[in-house]
């Protein structure tokens, strides 16, 4: 992706990307950010609350990832994110295996669906953070058995929310309207830049070690 926005940072802390996703790292590099990577513990993504919506879940997970990494460093501007797809009321995360990926893609085939990414920016020095959620609507064309089989055999679905990668260039997947492409890949760079620019005025005080978002 080209022409990704680069924001002025709100502090002089080094950026820490709290994600092992190569796609998020590629987006950050493409936007010109210097950063290191510290992957949040698996426990940060444990437990879905009953009746929790997709936006609520990705916001909570992004916060928990940032909070987890904040306990591991003395200084840093932490950027954490979590992405899921949602279709006909079902939250679709990363597939467990190929059978799960097939079931997910059959559900999405021929339907509109949403991709949500929760983003959390956490300043260890200021002990402040902000959390936001970005939604992008997608349309998946009906998949024939041969198309589905080919994509499953490619293994490109591995580790991707909704069992697909928008960046894979599939002509059967398109954004509806003017949604964020980078959001579908896993980190909404346009909104991230806005949050960084407005951080001083929108961030709330947090306590390191508290793993649930305020409120």
Coordinates of C-alpha atoms in Angstrom, one line a residue:
X1 CA 0.0 0.0 0.0
X2 CA 1.2 3.5 -0.9
X3 CA 0.9 6.9 0.7
X4 CA 0.1 5.7 4.2
X5 CA 0.0 8.6 6.6
X6 CA 2.8 9.2 9.1
X7 CA 1.9 11.2 12.3
X8 CA 3.9 13.3 14.6
X9 CA 4.4 11.3 17.8
X10 CA 2.9 12.6 21.1
X11 CA 6.0 11.7 23.2
X12 CA 9.7 11.0 22.7
X13 CA 9.2 7.4 23.7
X14 CA 10.3 4.6 21.2
X15 CA 7.4 2.9 19.4
X16 CA 6.7 -0.7 20.4
X17 CA 4.4 -2.7 18.2
X18 CA 2.7 -5.2 20.5
X19 CA 2.1 -7.7 17.7
X20 CA 3.9 -10.5 16.0
X21 CA 1.9 -10.0 12.8
X22 CA 4.2 -9.5 9.8
X23 CA 1.4 -7.6 8.1
X24 CA 1.1 -5.0 10.8
X25 CA 4.8 -4.6 10.8
X26 CA 4.8 -4.1 7.0
X27 CA 2.2 -1.4 7.3
X28 CA 4.1 0.4 10.1
X29 CA 7.3 0.3 8.0
X30 CA 5.5 1.4 4.8
X31 CA 4.3 4.5 6.8
X32 CA 7.8 5.3 7.8
X33 CA 7.7 4.5 11.6
X34 CA 10.7 3.2 13.5
X35 CA 9.7 0.6 16.0
X36 CA 10.6 -2.5 17.9
X37 CA 8.3 -5.5 18.4
X38 CA 7.3 -7.1 21.7
X39 CA 4.6 -9.7 21.3
X40 CA 1.9 -9.7 24.0
X41 CA 1.3 -12.9 26.0
X42 CA -1.3 -15.4 24.7
X43 CA -3.3 -14.7 27.8
X44 CA -4.1 -11.2 26.5
X45 CA -6.5 -12.8 24.0
X46 CA -8.2 -15.2 26.4
X47 CA -11.8 -15.2 27.2
X48 CA -14.7 -13.8 25.2
X49 CA -17.4 -12.2 27.3
X50 CA -21.0 -13.4 26.9
X51 CA -23.0 -11.2 24.5
X52 CA -19.9 -9.3 23.6
X53 CA -20.0 -7.7 20.2
X54 CA -17.2 -7.8 17.7
X55 CA -16.3 -4.1 18.2
X56 CA -16.3 -4.6 22.0
X57 CA -14.1 -7.7 21.7
X58 CA -11.4 -6.1 19.5
X59 CA -11.3 -3.0 21.7
X60 CA -10.8 -5.2 24.8
X61 CA -8.2 -7.4 23.3
X62 CA -6.2 -4.4 21.9
X63 CA -6.2 -2.9 25.4
X64 CA -5.2 -6.1 27.0
X65 CA -2.3 -6.6 24.6
X66 CA -1.0 -3.0 25.3
X67 CA -1.5 -3.5 29.0
X68 CA 0.4 -6.7 28.9
X69 CA 3.4 -5.2 27.1
X70 CA 3.3 -2.2 29.4
X71 CA 4.2 -4.4 32.3
X72 CA 7.4 -5.6 30.4
X73 CA 9.0 -2.2 29.6
X74 CA 10.0 1.0 31.5
X75 CA 9.5 3.3 28.5
X76 CA 7.6 3.1 25.3
X77 CA 4.7 4.2 23.1
X78 CA 2.9 0.9 22.7
X79 CA 0.7 0.3 19.7
X80 CA -1.6 -2.8 19.9
X81 CA -4.3 -4.1 17.7
X82 CA -6.8 -6.9 17.3
X83 CA -8.8 -7.8 14.2
X84 CA -11.9 -10.0 13.5
X85 CA -14.4 -10.4 10.8
X86 CA -18.2 -10.5 11.5
X87 CA -20.9 -12.0 9.4
X88 CA -24.6 -12.8 10.2
X89 CA -24.0 -12.3 13.8
X90 CA -20.9 -14.5 14.1
X91 CA -17.5 -13.3 15.1
X92 CA -14.8 -14.8 12.9
X93 CA -11.3 -14.9 14.2
X94 CA -8.3 -16.8 13.0
X95 CA -9.1 -20.3 11.8
X96 CA -8.0 -23.2 13.9
X97 CA -7.3 -25.5 11.0
X98 CA -8.2 -26.0 7.3
X99 CA -11.7 -27.4 8.1
X100 CA -12.4 -24.3 10.2
X101 CA -11.1 -22.1 7.4
X102 CA -13.4 -23.8 4.9
X103 CA -16.4 -23.4 7.1
X104 CA -15.6 -19.8 7.6
X105 CA -15.2 -19.1 3.9
X106 CA -18.4 -20.9 3.0
X107 CA -20.2 -18.7 5.5
X108 CA -18.7 -15.5 3.9
X109 CA -19.2 -16.7 0.3
X110 CA -21.7 -14.4 -1.5
X111 CA -22.2 -12.2 1.5
X112 CA -21.3 -8.8 2.8
X113 CA -19.4 -8.8 6.1
X114 CA -17.5 -6.5 8.4
X115 CA -13.9 -6.4 9.5
X116 CA -13.3 -4.7 12.8
X117 CA -9.9 -3.7 14.2
X118 CA -9.4 -2.4 17.7
X119 CA -6.4 -0.1 18.2
X120 CA -4.8 0.9 21.5
X121 CA -2.0 3.4 22.0
X122 CA -0.4 3.4 25.4
X123 CA 2.2 5.7 26.7
X124 CA 4.2 4.1 29.5
X125 CA 5.9 7.4 30.5
X126 CA 2.6 9.3 30.6
X127 CA 0.5 6.4 31.9
X128 CA -2.2 7.2 29.5
X129 CA -3.9 5.3 26.7
X130 CA -6.6 5.6 24.1
X131 CA -8.6 2.9 22.4
X132 CA -10.7 3.0 19.2
X133 CA -12.3 0.6 16.7
X134 CA -12.5 0.9 12.9
X135 CA -15.0 -0.9 10.7
X136 CA -14.6 -1.8 7.1
X137 CA -17.4 -3.5 5.1
X138 CA -16.4 -6.1 2.5
X139 CA -18.2 -8.1 -0.2
X140 CA -17.1 -11.6 -1.0
X141 CA -18.3 -13.0 -4.3
X142 CA -19.7 -16.5 -4.4
X143 CA -16.9 -19.0 -4.3
X144 CA -17.1 -22.0 -6.5
X145 CA -15.8 -25.3 -5.1
X146 CA -12.7 -25.0 -7.3
X147 CA -12.0 -21.5 -6.1
X148 CA -12.4 -22.5 -2.5
X149 CA -10.2 -25.6 -2.9
X150 CA -7.5 -23.5 -4.6
X151 CA -7.4 -20.9 -1.8
X152 CA -7.4 -23.5 1.0
X153 CA -4.6 -25.4 -0.7
X154 CA -2.5 -22.2 -0.9
X155 CA -2.5 -21.9 2.9
X156 CA -2.8 -18.2 2.6
X157 CA -5.7 -18.3 5.1
X158 CA -3.5 -19.2 8.0
X159 CA -3.3 -16.7 10.8
X160 CA -5.8 -14.4 9.2
X161 CA -9.1 -13.2 10.7
X162 CA -12.0 -14.5 8.6
X163 CA -9.7 -17.0 6.9
X164 CA -8.8 -14.6 4.2
X165 CA -6.1 -12.0 3.4
X166 CA -7.3 -8.9 1.5
X167 CA -3.7 -8.2 0.6
X168 CA -3.5 -11.5 -1.3
X169 CA -5.2 -9.8 -4.2
X170 CA -8.2 -12.0 -4.6
X171 CA -10.6 -10.6 -7.2
X172 CA -13.5 -12.2 -5.3
X173 CA -13.1 -9.8 -2.4
X174 CA -13.8 -6.1 -2.5
X175 CA -14.3 -3.2 -0.1
X176 CA -17.8 -1.7 0.0
X177 CA -17.7 2.1 -0.2
X178 CA -14.6 4.0 1.0
X179 CA -13.4 1.7 3.8
X180 CA -9.8 1.4 5.0
X181 CA -7.8 -1.2 3.2
X182 CA -5.1 -1.2 5.9
X183 CA -7.9 -1.9 8.5
X184 CA -8.7 -5.1 6.6
X185 CA -5.0 -6.1 6.6
X186 CA -4.9 -5.6 10.4
X187 CA -4.0 -2.0 11.3
X188 CA -6.0 1.1 10.2
X189 CA -3.1 3.4 9.4
X190 CA -5.3 6.4 8.7
X191 CA -7.0 6.2 12.1
X192 CA -3.8 5.4 13.8
X193 CA -2.3 8.6 12.6
X194 CA -5.3 10.6 13.8
X195 CA -5.1 9.0 17.3
X196 CA -1.4 9.7 17.5
X197 CA -2.0 13.4 16.5
X198 CA -4.8 13.8 19.0
X199 CA -3.3 11.6 21.8
X200 CA -2.7 14.5 24.2
X201 CA -6.3 15.5 24.2
X202 CA -8.1 12.2 24.1
X203 CA -5.9 9.8 26.1
X204 CA -7.1 8.6 29.5
X205 CA -5.0 7.8 32.6
X206 CA -4.4 4.1 33.1
X207 CA -2.7 1.9 35.7
X208 CA 0.0 -0.6 34.5
X209 CA -1.1 -4.1 35.5
X210 CA -4.8 -3.5 35.0
X211 CA -5.8 -5.6 32.0
X212 CA -9.4 -4.5 31.5
X213 CA -10.2 -1.2 29.7
X214 CA -11.6 1.6 31.8
X215 CA -15.4 1.8 32.1

